[in-house]
Coordinates of C-alpha atoms in Angstrom, one line a residue:
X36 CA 21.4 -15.7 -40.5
X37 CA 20.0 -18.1 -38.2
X38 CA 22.6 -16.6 -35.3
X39 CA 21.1 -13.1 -35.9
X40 CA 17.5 -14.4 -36.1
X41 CA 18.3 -16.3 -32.4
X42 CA 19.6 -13.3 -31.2
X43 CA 17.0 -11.5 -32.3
X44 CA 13.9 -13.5 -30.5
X45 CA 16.1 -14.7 -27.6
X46 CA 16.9 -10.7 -26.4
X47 CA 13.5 -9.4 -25.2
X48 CA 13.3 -13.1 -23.2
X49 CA 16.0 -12.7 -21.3
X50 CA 15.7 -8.6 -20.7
X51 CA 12.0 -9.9 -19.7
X52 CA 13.2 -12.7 -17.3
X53 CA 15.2 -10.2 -15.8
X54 CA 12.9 -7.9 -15.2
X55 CA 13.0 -4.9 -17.7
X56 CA 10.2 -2.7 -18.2
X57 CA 8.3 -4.5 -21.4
X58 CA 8.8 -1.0 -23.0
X59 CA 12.0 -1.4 -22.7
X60 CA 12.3 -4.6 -24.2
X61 CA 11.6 -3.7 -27.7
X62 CA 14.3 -0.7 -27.6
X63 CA 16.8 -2.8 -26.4
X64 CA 16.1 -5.4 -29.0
X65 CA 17.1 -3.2 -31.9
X66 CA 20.1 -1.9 -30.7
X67 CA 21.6 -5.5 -29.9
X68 CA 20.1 -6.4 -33.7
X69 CA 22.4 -3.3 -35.1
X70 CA 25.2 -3.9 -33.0
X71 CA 25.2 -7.4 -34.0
X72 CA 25.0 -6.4 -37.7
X73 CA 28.2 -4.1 -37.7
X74 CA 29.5 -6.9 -36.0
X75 CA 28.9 -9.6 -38.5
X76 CA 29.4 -6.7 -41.5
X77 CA 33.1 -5.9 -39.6
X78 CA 34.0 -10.2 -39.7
X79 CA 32.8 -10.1 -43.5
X80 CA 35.3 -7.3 -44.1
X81 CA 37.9 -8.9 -42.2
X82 CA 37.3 -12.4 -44.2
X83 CA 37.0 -10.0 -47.5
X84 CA 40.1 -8.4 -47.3
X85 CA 42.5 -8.1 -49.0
X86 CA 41.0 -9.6 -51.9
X87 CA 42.4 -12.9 -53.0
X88 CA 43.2 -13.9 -56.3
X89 CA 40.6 -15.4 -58.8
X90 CA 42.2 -18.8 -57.8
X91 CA 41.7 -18.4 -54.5
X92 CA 38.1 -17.0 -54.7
X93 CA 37.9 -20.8 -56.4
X94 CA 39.4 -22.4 -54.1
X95 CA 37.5 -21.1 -51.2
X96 CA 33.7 -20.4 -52.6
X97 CA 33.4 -22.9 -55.5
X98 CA 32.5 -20.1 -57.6
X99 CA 33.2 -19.2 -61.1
X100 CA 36.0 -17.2 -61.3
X101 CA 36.6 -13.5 -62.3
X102 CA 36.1 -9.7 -61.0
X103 CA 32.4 -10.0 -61.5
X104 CA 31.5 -12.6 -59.3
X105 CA 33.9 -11.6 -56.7
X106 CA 31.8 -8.3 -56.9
X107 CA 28.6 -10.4 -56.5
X108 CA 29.7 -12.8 -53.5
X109 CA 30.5 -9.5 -51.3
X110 CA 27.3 -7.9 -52.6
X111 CA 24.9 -10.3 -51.2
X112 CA 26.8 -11.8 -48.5
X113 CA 25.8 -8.0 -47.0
X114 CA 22.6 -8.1 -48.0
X115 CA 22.1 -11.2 -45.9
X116 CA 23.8 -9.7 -43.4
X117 CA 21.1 -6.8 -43.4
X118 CA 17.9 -9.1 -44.5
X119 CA 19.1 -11.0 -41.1
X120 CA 19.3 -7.7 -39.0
X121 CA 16.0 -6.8 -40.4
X122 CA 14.7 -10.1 -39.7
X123 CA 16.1 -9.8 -35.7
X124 CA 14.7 -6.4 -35.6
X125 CA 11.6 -7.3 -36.1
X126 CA 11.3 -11.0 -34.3
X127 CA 12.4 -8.8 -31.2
X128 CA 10.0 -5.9 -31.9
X129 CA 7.1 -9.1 -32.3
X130 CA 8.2 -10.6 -29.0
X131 CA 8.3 -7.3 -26.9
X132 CA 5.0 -6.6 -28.3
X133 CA 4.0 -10.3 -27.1
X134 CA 5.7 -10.0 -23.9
X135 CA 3.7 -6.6 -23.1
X136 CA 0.8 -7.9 -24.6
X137 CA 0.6 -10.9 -22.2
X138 CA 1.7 -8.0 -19.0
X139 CA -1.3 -6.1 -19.9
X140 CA -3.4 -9.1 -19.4
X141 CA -2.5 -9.6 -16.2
X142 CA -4.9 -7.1 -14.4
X143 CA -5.4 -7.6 -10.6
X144 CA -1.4 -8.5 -10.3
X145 CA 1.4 -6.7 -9.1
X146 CA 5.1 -7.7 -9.3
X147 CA 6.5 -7.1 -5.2
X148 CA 10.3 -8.0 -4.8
X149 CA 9.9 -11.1 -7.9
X150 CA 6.3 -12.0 -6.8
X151 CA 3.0 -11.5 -8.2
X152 CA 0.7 -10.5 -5.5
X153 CA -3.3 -9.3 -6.2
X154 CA -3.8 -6.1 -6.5
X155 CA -6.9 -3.9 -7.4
X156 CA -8.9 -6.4 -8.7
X157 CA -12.0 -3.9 -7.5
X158 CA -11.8 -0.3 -8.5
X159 CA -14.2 2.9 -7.0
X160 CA -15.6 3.2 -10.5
X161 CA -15.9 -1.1 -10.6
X162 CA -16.6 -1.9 -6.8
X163 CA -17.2 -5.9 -5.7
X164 CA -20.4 -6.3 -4.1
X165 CA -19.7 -8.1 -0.9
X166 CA -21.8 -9.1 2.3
X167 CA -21.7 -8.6 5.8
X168 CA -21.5 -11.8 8.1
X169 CA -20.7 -10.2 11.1
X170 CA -20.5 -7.1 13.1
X171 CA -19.3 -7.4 16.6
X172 CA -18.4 -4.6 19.1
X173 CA -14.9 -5.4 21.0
X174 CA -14.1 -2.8 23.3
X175 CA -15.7 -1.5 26.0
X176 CA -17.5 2.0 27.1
X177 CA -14.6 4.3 28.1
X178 CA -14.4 7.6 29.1
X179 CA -14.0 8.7 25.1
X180 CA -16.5 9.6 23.2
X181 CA -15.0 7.7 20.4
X182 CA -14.6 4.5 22.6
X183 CA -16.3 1.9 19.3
X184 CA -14.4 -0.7 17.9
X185 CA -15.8 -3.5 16.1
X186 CA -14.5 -6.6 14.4
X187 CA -16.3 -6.9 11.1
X188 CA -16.3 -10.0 9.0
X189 CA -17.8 -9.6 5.2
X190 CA -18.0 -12.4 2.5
X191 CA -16.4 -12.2 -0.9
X192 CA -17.2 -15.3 -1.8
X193 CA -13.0 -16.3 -2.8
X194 CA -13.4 -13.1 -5.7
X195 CA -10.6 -10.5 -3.3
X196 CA -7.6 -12.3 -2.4
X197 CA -5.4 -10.5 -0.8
X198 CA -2.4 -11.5 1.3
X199 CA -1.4 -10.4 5.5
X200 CA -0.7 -7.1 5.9
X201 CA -2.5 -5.9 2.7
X202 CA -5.6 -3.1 2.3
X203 CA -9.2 -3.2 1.4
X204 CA -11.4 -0.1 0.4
X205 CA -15.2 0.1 1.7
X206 CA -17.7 2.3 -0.1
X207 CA -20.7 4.3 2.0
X208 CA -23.6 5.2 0.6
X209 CA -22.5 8.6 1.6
X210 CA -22.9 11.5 1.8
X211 CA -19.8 12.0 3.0
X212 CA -17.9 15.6 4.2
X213 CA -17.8 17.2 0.9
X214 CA -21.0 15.9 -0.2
X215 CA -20.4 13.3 -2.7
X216 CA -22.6 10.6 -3.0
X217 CA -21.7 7.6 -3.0
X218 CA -18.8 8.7 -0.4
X219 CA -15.0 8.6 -1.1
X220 CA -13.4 4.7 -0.7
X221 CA -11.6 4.5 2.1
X222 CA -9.4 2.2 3.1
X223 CA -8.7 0.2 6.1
X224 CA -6.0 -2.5 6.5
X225 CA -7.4 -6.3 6.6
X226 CA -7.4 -8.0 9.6
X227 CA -7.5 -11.3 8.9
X228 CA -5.2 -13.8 7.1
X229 CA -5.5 -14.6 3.6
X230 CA -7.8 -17.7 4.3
X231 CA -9.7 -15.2 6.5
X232 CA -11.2 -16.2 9.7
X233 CA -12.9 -19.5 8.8
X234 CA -10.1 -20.2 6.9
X235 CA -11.9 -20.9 3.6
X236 CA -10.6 -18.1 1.4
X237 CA -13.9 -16.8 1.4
X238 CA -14.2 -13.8 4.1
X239 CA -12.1 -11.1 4.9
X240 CA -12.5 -9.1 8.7
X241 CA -11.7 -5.7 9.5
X242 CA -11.3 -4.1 13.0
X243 CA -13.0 -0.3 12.4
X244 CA -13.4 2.4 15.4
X245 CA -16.5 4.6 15.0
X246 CA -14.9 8.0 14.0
X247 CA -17.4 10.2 16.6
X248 CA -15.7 14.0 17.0
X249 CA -18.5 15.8 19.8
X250 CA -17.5 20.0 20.6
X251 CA -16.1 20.2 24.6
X252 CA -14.9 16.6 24.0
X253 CA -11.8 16.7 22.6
X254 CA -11.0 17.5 18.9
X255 CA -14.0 19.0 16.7
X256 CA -13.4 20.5 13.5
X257 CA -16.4 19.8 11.1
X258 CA -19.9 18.4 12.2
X259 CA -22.4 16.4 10.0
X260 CA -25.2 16.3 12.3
X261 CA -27.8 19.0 12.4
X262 CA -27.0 21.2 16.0
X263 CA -29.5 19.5 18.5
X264 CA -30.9 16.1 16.9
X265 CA -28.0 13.8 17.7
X266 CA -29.6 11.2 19.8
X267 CA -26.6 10.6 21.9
X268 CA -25.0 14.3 21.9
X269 CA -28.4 16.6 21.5
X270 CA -26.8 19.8 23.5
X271 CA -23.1 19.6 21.3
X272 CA -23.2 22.5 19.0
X273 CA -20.6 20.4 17.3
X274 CA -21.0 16.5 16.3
X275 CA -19.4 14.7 13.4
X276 CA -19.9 11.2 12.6
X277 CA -17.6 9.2 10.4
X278 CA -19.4 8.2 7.2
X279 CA -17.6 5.4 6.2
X280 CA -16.9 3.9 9.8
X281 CA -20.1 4.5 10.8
X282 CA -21.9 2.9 7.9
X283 CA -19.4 -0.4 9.0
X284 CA -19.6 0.1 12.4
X285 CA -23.6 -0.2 11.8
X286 CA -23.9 -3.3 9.1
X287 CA -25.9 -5.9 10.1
X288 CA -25.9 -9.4 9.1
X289 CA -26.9 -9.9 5.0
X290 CA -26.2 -6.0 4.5
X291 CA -24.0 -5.2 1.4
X292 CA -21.4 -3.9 1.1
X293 CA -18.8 -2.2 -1.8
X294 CA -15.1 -3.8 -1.5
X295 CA -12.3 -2.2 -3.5
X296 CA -8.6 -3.6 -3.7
X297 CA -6.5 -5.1 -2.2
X298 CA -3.9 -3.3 -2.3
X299 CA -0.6 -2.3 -0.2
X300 CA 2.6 -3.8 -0.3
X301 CA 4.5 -1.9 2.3
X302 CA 3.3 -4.4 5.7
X303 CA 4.0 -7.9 3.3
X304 CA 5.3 -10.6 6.3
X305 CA 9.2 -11.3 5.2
X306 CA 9.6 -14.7 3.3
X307 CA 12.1 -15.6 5.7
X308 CA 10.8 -18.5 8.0
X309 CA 13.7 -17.6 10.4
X310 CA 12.8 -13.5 10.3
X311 CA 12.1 -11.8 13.6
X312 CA 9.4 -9.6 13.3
X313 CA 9.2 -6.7 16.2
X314 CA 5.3 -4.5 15.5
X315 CA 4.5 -2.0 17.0
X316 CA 0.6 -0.9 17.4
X317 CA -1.4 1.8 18.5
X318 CA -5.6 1.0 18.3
X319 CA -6.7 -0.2 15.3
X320 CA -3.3 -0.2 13.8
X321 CA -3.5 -3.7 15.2
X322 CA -5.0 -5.1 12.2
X323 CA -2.3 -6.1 9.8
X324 CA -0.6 -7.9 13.1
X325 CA -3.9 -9.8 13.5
X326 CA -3.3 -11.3 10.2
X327 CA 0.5 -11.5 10.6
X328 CA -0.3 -13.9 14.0
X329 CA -3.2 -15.5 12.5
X330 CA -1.5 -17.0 9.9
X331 CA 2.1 -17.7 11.9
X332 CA 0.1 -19.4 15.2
X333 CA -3.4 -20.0 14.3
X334 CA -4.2 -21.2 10.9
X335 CA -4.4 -24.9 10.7
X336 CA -2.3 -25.0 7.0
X337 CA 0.3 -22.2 8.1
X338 CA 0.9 -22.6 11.9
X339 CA 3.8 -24.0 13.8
X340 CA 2.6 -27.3 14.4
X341 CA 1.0 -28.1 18.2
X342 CA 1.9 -31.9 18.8
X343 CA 4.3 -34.2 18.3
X344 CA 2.7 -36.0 15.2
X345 CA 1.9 -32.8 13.4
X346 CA 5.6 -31.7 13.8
X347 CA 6.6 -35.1 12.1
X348 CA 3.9 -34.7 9.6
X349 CA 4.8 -30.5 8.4
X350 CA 7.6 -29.1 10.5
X351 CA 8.5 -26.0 11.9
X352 CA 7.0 -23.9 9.5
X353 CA 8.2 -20.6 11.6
X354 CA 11.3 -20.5 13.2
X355 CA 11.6 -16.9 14.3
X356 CA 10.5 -14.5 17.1
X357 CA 7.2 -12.0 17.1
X358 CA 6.9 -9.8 19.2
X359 CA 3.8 -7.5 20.0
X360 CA 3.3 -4.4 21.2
X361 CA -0.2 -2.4 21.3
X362 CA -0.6 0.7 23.1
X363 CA -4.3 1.8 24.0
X364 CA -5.6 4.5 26.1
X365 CA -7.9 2.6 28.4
X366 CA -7.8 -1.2 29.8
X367 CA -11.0 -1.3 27.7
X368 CA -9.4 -0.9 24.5
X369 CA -7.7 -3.2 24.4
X370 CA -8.1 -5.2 21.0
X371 CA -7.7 -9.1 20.7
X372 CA -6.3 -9.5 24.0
X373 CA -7.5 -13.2 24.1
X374 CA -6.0 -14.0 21.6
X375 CA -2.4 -13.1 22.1
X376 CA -2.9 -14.2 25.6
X377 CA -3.5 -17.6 24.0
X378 CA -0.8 -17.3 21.2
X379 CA 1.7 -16.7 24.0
X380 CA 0.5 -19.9 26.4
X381 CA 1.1 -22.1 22.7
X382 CA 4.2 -20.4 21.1
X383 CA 6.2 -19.0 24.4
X384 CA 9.5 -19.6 22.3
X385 CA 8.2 -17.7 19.3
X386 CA 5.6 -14.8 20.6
X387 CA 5.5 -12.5 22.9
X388 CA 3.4 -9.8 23.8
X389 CA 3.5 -6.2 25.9
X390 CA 0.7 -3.4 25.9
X391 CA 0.8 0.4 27.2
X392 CA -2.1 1.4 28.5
X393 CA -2.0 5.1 29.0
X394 CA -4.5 6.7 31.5
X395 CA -3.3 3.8 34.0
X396 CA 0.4 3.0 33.5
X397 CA 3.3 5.1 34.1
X398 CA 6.9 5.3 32.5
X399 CA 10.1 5.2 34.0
X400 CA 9.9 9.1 34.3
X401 CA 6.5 9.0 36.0
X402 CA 4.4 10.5 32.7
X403 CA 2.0 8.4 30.8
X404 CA 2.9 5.2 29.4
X405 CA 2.7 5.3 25.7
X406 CA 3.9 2.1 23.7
X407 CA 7.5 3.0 23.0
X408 CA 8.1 3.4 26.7
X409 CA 7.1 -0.2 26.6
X410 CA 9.0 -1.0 24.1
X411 CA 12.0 0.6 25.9
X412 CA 11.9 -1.2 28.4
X413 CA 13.3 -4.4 26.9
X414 CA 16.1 -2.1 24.9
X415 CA 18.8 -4.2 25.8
X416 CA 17.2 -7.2 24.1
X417 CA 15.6 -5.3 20.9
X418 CA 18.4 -3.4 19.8
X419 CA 20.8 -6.7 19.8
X420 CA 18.0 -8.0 17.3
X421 CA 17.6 -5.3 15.3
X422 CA 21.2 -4.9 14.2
X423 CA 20.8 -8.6 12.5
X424 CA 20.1 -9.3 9.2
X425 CA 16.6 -10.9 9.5
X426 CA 15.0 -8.5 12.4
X427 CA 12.4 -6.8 10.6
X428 CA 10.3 -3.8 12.3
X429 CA 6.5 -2.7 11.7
X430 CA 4.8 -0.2 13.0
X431 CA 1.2 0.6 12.0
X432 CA -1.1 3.2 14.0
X433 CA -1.4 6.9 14.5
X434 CA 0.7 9.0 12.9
X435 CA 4.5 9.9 14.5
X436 CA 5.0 6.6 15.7
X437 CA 8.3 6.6 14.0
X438 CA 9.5 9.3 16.5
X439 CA 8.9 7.1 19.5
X440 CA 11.1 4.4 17.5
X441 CA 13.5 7.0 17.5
X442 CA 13.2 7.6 21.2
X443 CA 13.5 3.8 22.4
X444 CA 16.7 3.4 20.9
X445 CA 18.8 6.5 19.7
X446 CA 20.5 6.2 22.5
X447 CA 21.5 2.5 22.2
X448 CA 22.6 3.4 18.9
X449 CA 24.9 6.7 20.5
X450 CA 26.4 4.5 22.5
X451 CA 28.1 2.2 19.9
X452 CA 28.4 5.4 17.5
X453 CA 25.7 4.6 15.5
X454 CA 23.6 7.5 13.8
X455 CA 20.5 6.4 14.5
X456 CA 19.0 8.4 10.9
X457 CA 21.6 6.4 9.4
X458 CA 20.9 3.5 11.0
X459 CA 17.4 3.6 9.8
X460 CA 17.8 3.9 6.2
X461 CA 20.0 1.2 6.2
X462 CA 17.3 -0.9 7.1
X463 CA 15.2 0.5 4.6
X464 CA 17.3 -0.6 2.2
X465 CA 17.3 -3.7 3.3
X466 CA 13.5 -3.4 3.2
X467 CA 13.0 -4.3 7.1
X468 CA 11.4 -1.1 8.2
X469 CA 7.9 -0.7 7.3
X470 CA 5.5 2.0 9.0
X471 CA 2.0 3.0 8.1
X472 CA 0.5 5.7 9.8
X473 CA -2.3 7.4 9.3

């Protein structure tokens, strides 16, 4: 009885531990419960039969002798058998009931690869009312129309945590294209480090580009903006004006704002202090690398330590290599350039860092330089990197990024006999290829 009953409450613990769906659990609990009764009904049969003498019933069970008590013994030896089942049945059924009970509690978590991470703590319906700190424009006037990018830093006062490479949502007032009010969340990947940019797990920073569309300037599908009062555009028959870029590209210092999330689990840095991590980046796509580098080369608790005394004190506490590369359009697009400038003059052993700037570089083959020319250009030292076991590649930016991947080193790959389709999903597999495009 007391085997059964173990069995019974130890099941849905270990199916738990192992990571089995908690509806799962209880299903599983039953049928070990009724496998283990026909098991212990088959050993009672076996210990029952043939029937022994009336001596030997004696002998063996101290009971009175006779054809009725043999009858008895056999009777409710089952019946414990069965009450013991029952009993398992339902100590599993109680403790896959507690097991999902105590998953449902855990809102705002999400179990990635054995490790709780946050995860929509803030829905559309149930926003967190943040604050802005900061707005600050970091590029320059271009020739594009859509040449705004700015670093914005809001407070959430330590209530979204989030991790590097994660997403928050931002809420406008609206109205947005279809005319909902307030507009659609949209999301935009954090660029910051958990701790965020002060480092006191208080802010998070995003790096947004005004979405401006203007008819005779490029691509213009739908327009916003009544024909003829756009202050900057007042002869376009055509303007359209991202709603919820502009409304961050325009907060102001004390302004509120509606966060949503985190979410995202695709971009999570590898837990492997000796991984090499190869990103590529086109514009904003930048931003999950920002946090990547922040944390790896900038944050006091997290960085490779700068001096001999703080090496004694915490150690290496990343041994691999990063390696950046952004492509932009114009020299004035460039985003964070200071800083991986720096990153590199600290950390020359562990980060480097190549851009392709298109309307004034030019590839091998004469045509523009876009950032997997770049990257192609140091083939002969990626591909050797990527074939190992703890080379991981992201790639974050504008859509069909994967096909210049594909370009830089196909070929590499043809030469050993290497398919490089094939090649790919391997490393999906092992989970070291992660894109998000957009």
């Amino acid at each position: 009885l007391k085997l059964v009953v173990r069995i019974g409450l130890a099941v849905p613990c270990v199916l738990k531990l192992a990571g089995m769906p908690s509806h799962r659990v209880s299903s599983c609990a039953l049928v070990v419960a009724a496998a283990t009764l026909l098991f212990a009904q088959q050993a009672f049969v076996a210990i029952r039969s043939p029937a022994p003498s009336v001596g030997q019933q004696t002998q063996l069970r101290g009971v009175s002798t006779g054809p009725s008590s043999s009858a008895s013994w056999g009777t409710s030896s089952s019946g414990a058998v069965a009450f013991a089942a029952a009993v398992a049945a339902a100590a599993g059924l109680r403790a896959a009931v507690q097991c999902r009970a105590a998953a449902a509690k855990k809102k705002g978590v999400r179990v990635v690869e054995g490790k709780e991470i946050p995860w929509n703590l803030f829905s559309p319906k149930a926003p967190y009312k943040g604050s802005c700190i900061s707005n600050e424009t970091i590029t320059k006037k271009s020739p594009l129309v859509n040449w705004e990018t700015s670093h914005v830093i809001l407070r959430h006062d330590k209530n979204v945590p989030y991790l590097e490479g994660q997403s928050i949502g931002v809420i406008a007032p609206g109205p947005d294209k279809k005319g909902e009010v307030p507009a659609k969340v949209r999301l935009y990947s954090i660029a910051s480090s958990s701790p965020g940019d002060d480092e006191t797990y208080e802010t998070v920073s995003l790096c947004v580009k005004r979405v401006l569309e203007v008819e005779g300037q490029g691509w213009c599908e739908y327009s916003n903006v009544e024909p003829g009062t756009d202050p900057e555009f007042p002869d376009a028959g055509k303007v359209y004006r991202g709603v919820c870029s502009s409304h961050i590209c325009d907060l102001k210092a004390g302004d509120d704002v509606l966060i949503t999330g985190p979410t995202g689990a695709e971009m999570l840095l590898p837990e492997d202090p000796e991984a090499n991590i190869i990103m590529l980046a086109t514009g904003t796509g930048i931003a999950p690398f920002r946090s990547f580098l922040r944390k790896l080369f900038h944050d006091k608790a997290t960085r490779i330590p700068r001096n001999p005394m703080a090496k004694m004190i915490g150690g290496n506490k990343y041994m691999g290599l990063s390696w950046l590369f952004l492509g932009v359009p114009y020299e004035e697009s460039l985003l964070y350039d200071e800083e991986w400038v720096e990153m590199k003059e600290l950390y020359p052993d562990n980060f480097r860092y190549d851009y392709a700037i298109s309307d004034s570089q030019t590839n091998a083959q004469g045509g523009k330089m876009w950032v997997q020319h770049r990257v192609m250009e140091y083939a002969d030292e990626i591909w050797p990197m990527l074939k190992t076991g703890n080379t991981h590649v992201y790639m974050c930016g504008l859509k069909g990024m994967e096909s210049g991947l594909q370009e830089a080193f196909e070929a590499k790959a043809a030469e050993e006999g290497i398919v490089w389709a094939e090649f790919v999903k391997k490393m999906k597999k092992d989970k070291r290829y992660h894109v998000e495009v957009y």
